[in-house]
XYZ file of C-alpha atoms in Angstrom:
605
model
C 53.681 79.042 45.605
C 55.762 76.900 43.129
C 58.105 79.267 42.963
C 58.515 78.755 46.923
C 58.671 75.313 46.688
C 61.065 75.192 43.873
C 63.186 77.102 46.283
C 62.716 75.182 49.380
C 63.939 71.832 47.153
C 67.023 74.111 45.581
C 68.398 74.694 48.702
C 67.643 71.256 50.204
C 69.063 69.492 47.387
C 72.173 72.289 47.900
C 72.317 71.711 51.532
C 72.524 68.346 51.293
C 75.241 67.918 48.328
C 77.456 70.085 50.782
C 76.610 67.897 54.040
C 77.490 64.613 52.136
C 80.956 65.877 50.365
C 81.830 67.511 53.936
C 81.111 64.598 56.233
C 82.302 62.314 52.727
C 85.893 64.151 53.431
C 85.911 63.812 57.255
C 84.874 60.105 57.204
C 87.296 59.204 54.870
C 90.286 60.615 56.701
C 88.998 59.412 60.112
C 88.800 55.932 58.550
C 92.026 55.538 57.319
C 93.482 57.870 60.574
C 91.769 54.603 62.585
C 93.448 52.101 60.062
C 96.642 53.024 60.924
C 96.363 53.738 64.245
C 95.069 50.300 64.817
C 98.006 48.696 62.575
C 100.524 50.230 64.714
C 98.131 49.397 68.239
C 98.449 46.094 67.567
C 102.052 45.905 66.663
C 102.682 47.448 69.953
C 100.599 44.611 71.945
C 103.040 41.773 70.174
C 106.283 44.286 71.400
C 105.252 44.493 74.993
C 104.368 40.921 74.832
C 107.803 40.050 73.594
C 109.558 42.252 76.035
C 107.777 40.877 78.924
C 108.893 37.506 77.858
C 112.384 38.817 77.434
C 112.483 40.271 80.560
C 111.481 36.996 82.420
C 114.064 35.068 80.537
C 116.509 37.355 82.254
C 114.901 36.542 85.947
C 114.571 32.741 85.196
C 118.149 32.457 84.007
C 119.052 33.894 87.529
C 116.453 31.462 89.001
C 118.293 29.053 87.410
C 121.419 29.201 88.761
C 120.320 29.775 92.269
C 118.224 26.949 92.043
C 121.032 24.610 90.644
C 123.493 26.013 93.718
C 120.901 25.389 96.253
C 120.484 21.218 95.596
C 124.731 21.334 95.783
C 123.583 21.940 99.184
C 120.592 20.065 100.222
C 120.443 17.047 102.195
C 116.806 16.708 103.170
C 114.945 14.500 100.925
C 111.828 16.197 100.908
C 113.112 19.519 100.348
C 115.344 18.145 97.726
C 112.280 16.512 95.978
C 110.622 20.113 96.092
C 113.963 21.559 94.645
C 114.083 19.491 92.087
C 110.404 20.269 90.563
C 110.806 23.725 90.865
C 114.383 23.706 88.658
C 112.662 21.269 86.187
C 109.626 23.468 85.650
C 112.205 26.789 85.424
C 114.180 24.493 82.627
C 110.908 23.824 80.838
C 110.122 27.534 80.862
C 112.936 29.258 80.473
C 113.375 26.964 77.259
C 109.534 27.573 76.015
C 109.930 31.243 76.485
C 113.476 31.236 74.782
C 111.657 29.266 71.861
C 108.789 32.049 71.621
C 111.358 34.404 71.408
C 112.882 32.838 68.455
C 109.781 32.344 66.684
C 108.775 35.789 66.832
C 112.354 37.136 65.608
C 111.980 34.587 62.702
C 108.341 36.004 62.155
C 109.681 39.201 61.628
C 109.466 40.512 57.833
C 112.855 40.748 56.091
C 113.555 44.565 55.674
C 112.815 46.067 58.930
C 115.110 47.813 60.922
C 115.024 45.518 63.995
C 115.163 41.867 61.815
C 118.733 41.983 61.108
C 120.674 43.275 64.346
C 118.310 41.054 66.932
C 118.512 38.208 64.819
C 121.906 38.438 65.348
C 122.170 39.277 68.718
C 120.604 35.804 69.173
C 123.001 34.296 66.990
C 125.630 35.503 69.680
C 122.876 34.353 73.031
C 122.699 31.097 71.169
C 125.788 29.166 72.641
C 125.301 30.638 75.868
C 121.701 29.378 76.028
C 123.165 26.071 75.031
C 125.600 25.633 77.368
C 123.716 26.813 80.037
C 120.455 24.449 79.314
C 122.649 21.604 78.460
C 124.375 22.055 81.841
C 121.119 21.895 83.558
C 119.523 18.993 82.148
C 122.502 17.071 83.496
C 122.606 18.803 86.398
C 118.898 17.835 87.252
C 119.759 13.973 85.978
C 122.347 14.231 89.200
C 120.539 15.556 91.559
C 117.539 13.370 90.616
C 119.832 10.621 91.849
C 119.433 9.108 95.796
C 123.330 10.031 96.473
C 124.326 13.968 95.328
C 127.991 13.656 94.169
C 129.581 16.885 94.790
C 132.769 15.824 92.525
C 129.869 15.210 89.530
C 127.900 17.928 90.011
C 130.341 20.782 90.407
C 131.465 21.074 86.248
C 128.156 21.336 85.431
C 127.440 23.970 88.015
C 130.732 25.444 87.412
C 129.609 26.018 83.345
C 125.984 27.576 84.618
C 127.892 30.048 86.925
C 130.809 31.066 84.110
C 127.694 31.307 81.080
C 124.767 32.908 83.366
C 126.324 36.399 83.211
C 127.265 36.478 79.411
C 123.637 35.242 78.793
C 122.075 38.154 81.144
C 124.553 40.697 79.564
C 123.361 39.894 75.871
C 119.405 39.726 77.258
C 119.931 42.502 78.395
C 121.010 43.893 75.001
C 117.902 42.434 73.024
C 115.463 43.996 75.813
C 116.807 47.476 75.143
C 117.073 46.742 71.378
C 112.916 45.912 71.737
C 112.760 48.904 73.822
C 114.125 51.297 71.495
C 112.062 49.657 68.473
C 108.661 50.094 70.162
C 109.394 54.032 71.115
C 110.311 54.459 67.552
C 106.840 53.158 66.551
C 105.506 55.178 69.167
C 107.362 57.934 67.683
C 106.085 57.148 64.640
C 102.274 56.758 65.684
C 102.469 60.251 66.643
C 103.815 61.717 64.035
C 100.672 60.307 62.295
C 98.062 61.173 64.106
C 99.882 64.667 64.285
C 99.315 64.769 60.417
C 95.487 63.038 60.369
C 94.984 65.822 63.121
C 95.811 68.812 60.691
C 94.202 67.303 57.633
C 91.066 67.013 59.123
C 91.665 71.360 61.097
C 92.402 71.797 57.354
C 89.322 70.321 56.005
C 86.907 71.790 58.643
C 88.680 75.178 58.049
C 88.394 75.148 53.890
C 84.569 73.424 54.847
C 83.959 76.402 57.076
C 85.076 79.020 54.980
C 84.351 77.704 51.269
C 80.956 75.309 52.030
C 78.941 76.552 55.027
C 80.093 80.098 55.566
C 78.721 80.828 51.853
C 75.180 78.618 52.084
C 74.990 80.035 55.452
C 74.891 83.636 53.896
C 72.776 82.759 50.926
C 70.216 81.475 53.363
C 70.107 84.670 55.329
C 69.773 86.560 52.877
C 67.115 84.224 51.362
C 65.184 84.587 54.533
C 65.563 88.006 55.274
C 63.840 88.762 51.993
C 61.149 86.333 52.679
C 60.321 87.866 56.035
C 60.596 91.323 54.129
C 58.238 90.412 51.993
C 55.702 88.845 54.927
C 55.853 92.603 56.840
C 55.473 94.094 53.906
C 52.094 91.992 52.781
C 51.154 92.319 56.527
C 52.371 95.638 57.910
C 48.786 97.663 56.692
C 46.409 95.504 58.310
C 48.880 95.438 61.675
C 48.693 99.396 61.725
C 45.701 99.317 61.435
C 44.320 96.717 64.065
C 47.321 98.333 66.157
C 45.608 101.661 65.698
C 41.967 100.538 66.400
C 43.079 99.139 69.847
C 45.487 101.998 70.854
C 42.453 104.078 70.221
C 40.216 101.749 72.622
C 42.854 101.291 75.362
C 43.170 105.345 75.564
C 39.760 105.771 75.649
C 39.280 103.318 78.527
C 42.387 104.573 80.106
C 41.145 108.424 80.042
C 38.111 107.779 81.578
C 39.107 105.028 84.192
C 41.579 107.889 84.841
C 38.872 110.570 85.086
C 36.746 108.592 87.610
C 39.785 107.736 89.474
C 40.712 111.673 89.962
C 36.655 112.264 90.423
C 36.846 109.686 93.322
C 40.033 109.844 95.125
C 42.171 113.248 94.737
C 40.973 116.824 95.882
C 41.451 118.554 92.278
C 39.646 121.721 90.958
C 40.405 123.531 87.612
C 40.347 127.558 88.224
C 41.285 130.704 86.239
C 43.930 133.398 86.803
C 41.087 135.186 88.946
C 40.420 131.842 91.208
C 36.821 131.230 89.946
C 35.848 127.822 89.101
C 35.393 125.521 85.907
C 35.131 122.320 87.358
C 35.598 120.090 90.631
C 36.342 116.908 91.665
C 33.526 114.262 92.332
C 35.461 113.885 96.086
C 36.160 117.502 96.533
C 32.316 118.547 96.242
C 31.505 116.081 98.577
C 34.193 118.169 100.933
C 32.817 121.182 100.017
C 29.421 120.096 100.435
C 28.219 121.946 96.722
C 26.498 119.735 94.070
C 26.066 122.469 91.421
C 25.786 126.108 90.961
C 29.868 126.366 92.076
C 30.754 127.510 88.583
C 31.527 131.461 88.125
C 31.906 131.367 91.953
C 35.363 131.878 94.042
C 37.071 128.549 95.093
C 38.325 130.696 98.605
C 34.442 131.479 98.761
C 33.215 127.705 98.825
C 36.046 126.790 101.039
C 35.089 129.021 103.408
C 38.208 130.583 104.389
C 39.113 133.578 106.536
C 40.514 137.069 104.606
C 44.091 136.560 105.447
C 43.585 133.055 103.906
C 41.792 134.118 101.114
C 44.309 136.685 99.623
C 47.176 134.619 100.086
C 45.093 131.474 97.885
C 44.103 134.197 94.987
C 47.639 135.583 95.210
C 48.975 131.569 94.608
C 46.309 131.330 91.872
C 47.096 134.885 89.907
C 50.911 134.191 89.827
C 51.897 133.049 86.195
C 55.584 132.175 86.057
C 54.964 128.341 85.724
C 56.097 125.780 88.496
C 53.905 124.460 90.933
C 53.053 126.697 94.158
C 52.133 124.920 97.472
C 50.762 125.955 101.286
C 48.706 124.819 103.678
C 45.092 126.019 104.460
C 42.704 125.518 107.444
C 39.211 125.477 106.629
C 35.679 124.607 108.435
C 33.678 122.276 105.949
C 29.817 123.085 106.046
C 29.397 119.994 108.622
C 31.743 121.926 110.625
C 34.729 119.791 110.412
C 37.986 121.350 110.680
C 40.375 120.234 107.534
C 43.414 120.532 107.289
C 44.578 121.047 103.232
C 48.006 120.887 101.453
C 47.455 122.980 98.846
C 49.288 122.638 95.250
C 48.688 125.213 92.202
C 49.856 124.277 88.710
C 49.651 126.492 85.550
C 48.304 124.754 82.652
C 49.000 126.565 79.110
C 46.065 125.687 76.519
C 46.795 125.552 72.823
C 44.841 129.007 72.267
C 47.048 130.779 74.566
C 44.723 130.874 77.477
C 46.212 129.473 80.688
C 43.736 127.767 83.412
C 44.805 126.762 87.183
C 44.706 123.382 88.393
C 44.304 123.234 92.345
C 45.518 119.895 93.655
C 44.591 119.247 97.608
C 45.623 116.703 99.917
C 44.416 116.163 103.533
C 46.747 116.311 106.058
C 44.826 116.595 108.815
C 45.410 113.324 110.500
C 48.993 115.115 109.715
C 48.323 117.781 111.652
C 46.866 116.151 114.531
C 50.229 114.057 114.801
C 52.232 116.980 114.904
C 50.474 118.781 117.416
C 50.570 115.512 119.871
C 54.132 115.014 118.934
C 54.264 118.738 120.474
C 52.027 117.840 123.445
C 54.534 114.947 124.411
C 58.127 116.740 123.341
C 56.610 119.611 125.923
C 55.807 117.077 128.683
C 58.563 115.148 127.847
C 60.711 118.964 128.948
C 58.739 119.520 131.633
C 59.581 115.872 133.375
C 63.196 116.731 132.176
C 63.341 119.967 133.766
C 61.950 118.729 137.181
C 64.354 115.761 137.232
C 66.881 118.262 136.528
C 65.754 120.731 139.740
C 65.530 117.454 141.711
C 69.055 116.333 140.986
C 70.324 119.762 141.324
C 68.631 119.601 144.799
C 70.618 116.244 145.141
C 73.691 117.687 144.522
C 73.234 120.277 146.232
C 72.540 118.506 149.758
C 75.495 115.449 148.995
C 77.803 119.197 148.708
C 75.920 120.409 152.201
C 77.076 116.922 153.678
C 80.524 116.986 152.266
C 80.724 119.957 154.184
C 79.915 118.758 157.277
C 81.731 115.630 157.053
C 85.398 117.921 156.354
C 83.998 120.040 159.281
C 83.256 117.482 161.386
C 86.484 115.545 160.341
C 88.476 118.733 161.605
C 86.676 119.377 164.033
C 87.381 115.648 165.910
C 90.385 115.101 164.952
C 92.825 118.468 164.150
C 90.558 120.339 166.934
C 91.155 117.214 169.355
C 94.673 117.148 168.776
C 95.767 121.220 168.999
C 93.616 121.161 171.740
C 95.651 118.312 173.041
C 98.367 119.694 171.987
C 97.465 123.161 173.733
C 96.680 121.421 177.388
C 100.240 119.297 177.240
C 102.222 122.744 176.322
C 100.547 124.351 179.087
C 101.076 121.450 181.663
C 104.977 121.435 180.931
C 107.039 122.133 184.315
C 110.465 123.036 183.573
C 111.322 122.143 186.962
C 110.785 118.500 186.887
C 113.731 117.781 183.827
C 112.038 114.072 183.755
C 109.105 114.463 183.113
C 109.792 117.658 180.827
C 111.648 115.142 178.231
C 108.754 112.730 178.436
C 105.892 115.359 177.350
C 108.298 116.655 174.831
C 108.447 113.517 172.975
C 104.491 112.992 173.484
C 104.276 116.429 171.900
C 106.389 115.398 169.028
C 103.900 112.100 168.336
C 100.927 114.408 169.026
C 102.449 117.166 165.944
C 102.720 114.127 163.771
C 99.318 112.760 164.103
C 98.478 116.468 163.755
C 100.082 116.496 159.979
C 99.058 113.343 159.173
C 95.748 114.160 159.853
C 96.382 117.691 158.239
C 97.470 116.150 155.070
C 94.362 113.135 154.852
C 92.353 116.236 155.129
C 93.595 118.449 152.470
C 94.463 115.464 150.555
C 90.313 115.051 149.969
C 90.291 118.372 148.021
C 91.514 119.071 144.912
C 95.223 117.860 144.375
C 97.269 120.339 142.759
C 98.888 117.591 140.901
C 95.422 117.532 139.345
C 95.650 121.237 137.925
C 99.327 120.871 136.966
C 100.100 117.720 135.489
C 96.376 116.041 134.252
C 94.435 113.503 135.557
C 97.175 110.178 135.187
C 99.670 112.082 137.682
C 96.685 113.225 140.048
C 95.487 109.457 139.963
C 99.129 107.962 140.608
C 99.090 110.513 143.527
C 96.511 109.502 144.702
C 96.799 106.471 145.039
C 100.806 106.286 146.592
C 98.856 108.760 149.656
C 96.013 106.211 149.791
C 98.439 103.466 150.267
C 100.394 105.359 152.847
C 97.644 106.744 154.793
C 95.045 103.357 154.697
C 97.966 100.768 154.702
C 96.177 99.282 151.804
C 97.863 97.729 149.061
C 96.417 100.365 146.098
C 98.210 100.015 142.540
C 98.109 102.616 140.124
C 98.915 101.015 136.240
C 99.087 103.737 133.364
C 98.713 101.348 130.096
C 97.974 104.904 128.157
C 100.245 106.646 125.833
C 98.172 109.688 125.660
C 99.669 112.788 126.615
C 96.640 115.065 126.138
C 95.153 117.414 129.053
C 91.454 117.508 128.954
C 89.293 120.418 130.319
C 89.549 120.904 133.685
C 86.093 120.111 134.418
C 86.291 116.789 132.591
C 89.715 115.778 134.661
C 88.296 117.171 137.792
C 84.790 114.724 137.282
C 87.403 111.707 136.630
C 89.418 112.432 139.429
C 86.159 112.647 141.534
C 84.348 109.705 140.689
C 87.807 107.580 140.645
C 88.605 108.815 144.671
C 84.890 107.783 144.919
C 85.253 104.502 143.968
C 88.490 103.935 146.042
C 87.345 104.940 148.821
C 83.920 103.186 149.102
C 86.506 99.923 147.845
C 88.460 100.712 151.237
C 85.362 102.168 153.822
C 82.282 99.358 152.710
C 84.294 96.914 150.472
C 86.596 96.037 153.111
C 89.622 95.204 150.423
C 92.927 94.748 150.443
C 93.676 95.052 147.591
C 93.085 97.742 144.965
C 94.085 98.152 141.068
C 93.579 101.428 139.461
C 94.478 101.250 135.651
C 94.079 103.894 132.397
C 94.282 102.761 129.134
C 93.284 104.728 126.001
C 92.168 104.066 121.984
C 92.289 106.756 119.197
C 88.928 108.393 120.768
C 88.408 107.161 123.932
C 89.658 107.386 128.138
C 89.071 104.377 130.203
C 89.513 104.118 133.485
C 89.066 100.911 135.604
C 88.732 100.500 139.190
C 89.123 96.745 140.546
C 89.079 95.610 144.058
C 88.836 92.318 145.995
C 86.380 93.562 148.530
C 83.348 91.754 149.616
C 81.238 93.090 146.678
C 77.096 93.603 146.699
C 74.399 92.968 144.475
C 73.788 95.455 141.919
C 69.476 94.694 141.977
C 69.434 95.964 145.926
C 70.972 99.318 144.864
C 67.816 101.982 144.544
C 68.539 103.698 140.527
C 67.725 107.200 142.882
C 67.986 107.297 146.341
C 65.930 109.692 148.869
C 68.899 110.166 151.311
C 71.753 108.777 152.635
C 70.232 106.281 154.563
C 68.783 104.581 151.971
C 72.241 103.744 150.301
C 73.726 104.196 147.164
C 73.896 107.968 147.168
C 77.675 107.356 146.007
C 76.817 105.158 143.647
C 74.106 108.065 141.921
C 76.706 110.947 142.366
C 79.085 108.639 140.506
C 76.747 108.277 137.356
C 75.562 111.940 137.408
C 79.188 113.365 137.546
C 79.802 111.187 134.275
C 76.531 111.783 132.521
C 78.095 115.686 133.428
C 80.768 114.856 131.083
C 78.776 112.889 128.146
C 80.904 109.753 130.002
C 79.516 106.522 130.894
C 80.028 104.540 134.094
C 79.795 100.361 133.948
C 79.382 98.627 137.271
C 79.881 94.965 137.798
C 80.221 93.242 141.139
C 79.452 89.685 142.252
C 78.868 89.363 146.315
C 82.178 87.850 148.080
C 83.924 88.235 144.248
C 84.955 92.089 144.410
C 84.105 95.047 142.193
C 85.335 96.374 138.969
C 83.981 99.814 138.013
C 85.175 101.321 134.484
C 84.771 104.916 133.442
C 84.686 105.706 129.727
C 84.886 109.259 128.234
C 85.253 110.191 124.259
C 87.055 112.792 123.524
C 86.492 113.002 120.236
C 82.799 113.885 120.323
């Protein structure tokens, strides 16, 4: 213990010695640093205080002289009375600061480099100062009379205006001579605090490295062998303690453990032939079997069918290591139905024995999921599948009635017009020239209407423009005919680069659902006007369809009509044609505002 305390005062007492001769050093140079720093501070106060008084002498000589020029002038006697106060008070001061100026150049120690030369340079401002002050004094005794003589007044004004520049030129000189001595003190400051500045880097750096990097190490090393010591008085009785309550905690652990397994996981322990050692608290309850279960088969108290039994010994007799799992069914004794996951481990005992340990989990609420998942995916198909048959049957009727529209459209107006044009062949009388000529040119009306109607016909099957050239040609055909044939203003715009041909069921759905669109814009819409544009991206086709047409509202439109006199069969046909294609089909329209319809297909997918 004294020994410890004789050590604690050594290296306080050491400690100390080295603080005091290390702050001792940095002190002293700060001190004196702040001595001359201060010195040179308040040499530079009296320099800017003298060059501010220089420079005013400079202005007030100016003053001066304008002041003096202005009473030559003045014939107001109460402005002159003003004039005259002002130019005495600027001759009072311009002679008081003149006199400072002196004062502090005589003030100045003998020996410095600025006594001398501005000392002399007022030795030369002298006679101009003179002159110039004399001037003005009787100058102001003139003016101060009642009557201004101009013939009086104009020498003395005459000698302010001849000496007022040599006066400013030689202020001038002793304001840049004051100038150039205060940046030489600055100069000079700098230079010493540059030097106070590396002394004291200096003395930090030989402190650092020759005071405190030295105790610093001795103390470490001091304390690192007291601390070695302390672990090495206490380390026994740590261990020990250490020991004692590893022991308990494992203890506690182990069987917190065991009664966790006991009450919450399925477990049994087995050998290589599947009889049992031991089971789980939970799984007995399972199994329904308090005692007596050793020696017997764990497929025996679980109850399970042949097929199910060979395959669990045949998991439990395997003994390449790993961990072996499978599902069993089994009926407890209660008669519930259980579903198990079943995991095997091999377990290796110091002796060279092995053991099996049976982990189970039940997945019966598992099980149950799956098979409803199964219930609903099939019923889920089976509403598919009739939706399917019913749009098929759909289809199927909108193609019957597509029939018998083109029939019927044949039928009243090509049959109507060959037979028309049948009956006015047949009436032609050669005889009669007149009239001849007349059914002749009848005839050639009637053949037109026949082609037009021909061609709007054939034109409502499949272009071949379609089949040779891709869906933006059959489109721009489309809708130049249209135009032609409806006397509708329809616009085709191609904003697409894309160059690629599509299969021809793809182009043929497009085409199908576009002519769609167009013509329930022109039959129900009622427009006028008619914009069909294709743009493309990277991946995707769009197509857009925008009329002015009287528009509808989109809630009034069944999602599946029963027949065509609900409405909206168009509309469906439209949406299962692209749904055909893995396309999608937006709709928006706004009563009295038009429609726009856009088609969408990736053909990247």
């Amino acid at each position: 213990m004294n020994k410890l305390e004789s050590l604690d005062h050594q290296t306080f007492n050491r400690l100390s010695k080295i603080y005091i001769i290390a702050l001792g050093a940095i002190a002293l140079f700060t001190i004196g640093g702040q001595f001359f720093i201060q010195r040179y501070l308040n040499s530079q106060i009296d320099d800017s205080k003298i060059i501010n008084i220089s420079g005013r002498q400079r202005m007030l000589s100016q003053k001066l002289t304008k002041e003096i020029l202005l009473l030559s002038y003045i014939q107001n006697n109460r402005s002159k009375k003003e004039y005259i106060e002002e130019l005495e008070g600027t001759i009072n001061l311009w002679k008081v600061s003149h006199e400072k100026l002196k004062r502090y150049n005589d003030s100045i120690p003998k020996g410095k480099s600025d006594s001398t030369e501005i000392k002399r340079m007022f030795l030369v401002l002298q006679p101009y100062f003179e002159t110039i002050y004399e001037n003005s004094l009787q100058a102001l005794e003139i003016v101060k009379k009642d009557t201004i003589h101009s013939d009086a007044l104009k020498p003395h004004l005459d000698s302010v205006i001849f000496n007022e520049p040599f006066f400013l030129r030689q202020m001038d000189a002793i304001v840049f001579r004051y100038e150039k001595e205060a940046k030489a003190k600055i100069a000079s400051l700098k230079k010493i605090e540059y030097t106070l500045f590396g002394l004291i880097i200096l003395i930090l750096i030989f402190e650092f490295f020759l005071l405190f990097r030295p105790v610093a190490l001795s103390i470490k090393n001091t304390i690192s062998e007291l601390l070695r010591s302390q672990k090495d008085a206490t380390n026994m009785a740590e261990n020990a303690e250490k020991l004692r309550r590893i022991q308990n905690e494992n203890i506690q652990e182990l069987v917190s453990l065991t009664k966790a397994l006991d009450q919450t996981l399925l477990y049994a322990r087995v050998n290589e032939l599947g009889f049992v050692k031991s089971l789980g608290e939970r799984f007995r309850k399972v199994l329904n079997t308090d005692e007596g279960y050793e020696q017997k088969s764990l497929a025996e108290l679980m109850n399970l069918n042949e097929l199910q039994t060979n395959r669990l010994l045949q998991l439990i007799a395997q003994n390449k290591g790993g961990v072996f799992n499978e599902e069993f069914e089994f009926i407890t004794a209660t008669g519930q139905k259980i579903w198990l996951d079943v995991s095997i481990l091999n377990v290796f005992k110091e002796s060279g024995n092995t053991e099996r340990l049976v982990l189970c989990s039940d997945i019966s609420k598992r099980k149950e999921a799956q098979h409803e998942i199964k219930r609903l995916n099939d019923i889920e198909y089976q509403q598919k599948e009739e939706l399917q048959k019913s749009n098929a049957s759909q289809i199927v009727e909108a193609q019957e009635e597509e029939r018998k529209r083109i029939a019927k459209e044949i039928h009243d107006s090509i049959g109507q017009m060959l037979t028309a044009l049948k009956f006015n062949i047949e009436s032609i009388n050669t005889d009669n020239i007149e009239k001849t000529n007349q059914k002749i040119e009848d005839l050639k009306q009637l053949s037109k209407d026949l082609i037009l109607g021909i061609r709007t016909a054939t034109f409502n099957l499949t272009p071949p423009e379609l089949k040779d050239y891709g869906i933006s040609i059959a489109l721009q055909k489309m809708a130049t005919e249209l135009s032609k044939l409806t006397a509708k203003n329809i616009i085709f715009e191609n904003k697409s680069n894309l160059e690629l041909r599509f299969d021809s069921l793809v182009e043929t759905n497009l085409y199908r659902v576009t002519q769609e669109a167009v013509n329930n814009a022109i039959k129900y819409a009622k427009s006028d006007y008619i914009l069909i544009s294709i743009n493309s991206s990277e991946s995707m086709l769009s197509i857009t369809i925008d009329d002015n047409g009287k528009g509808f509202d989109l809630s009034k439109i069944p999602g599946k009509p029963k027949n065509n006199a609900e409405g909206g069969m168009g509309l469906f046909f439209m949406k299962e044609r692209m749904n055909y294609i893995n396309g999608r089909i937006f709709i928006s329209s706004t009563p009295g505002q038009g429609t726009r319809i856009t088609l969408n297909y990736n053909f990247n997918k």
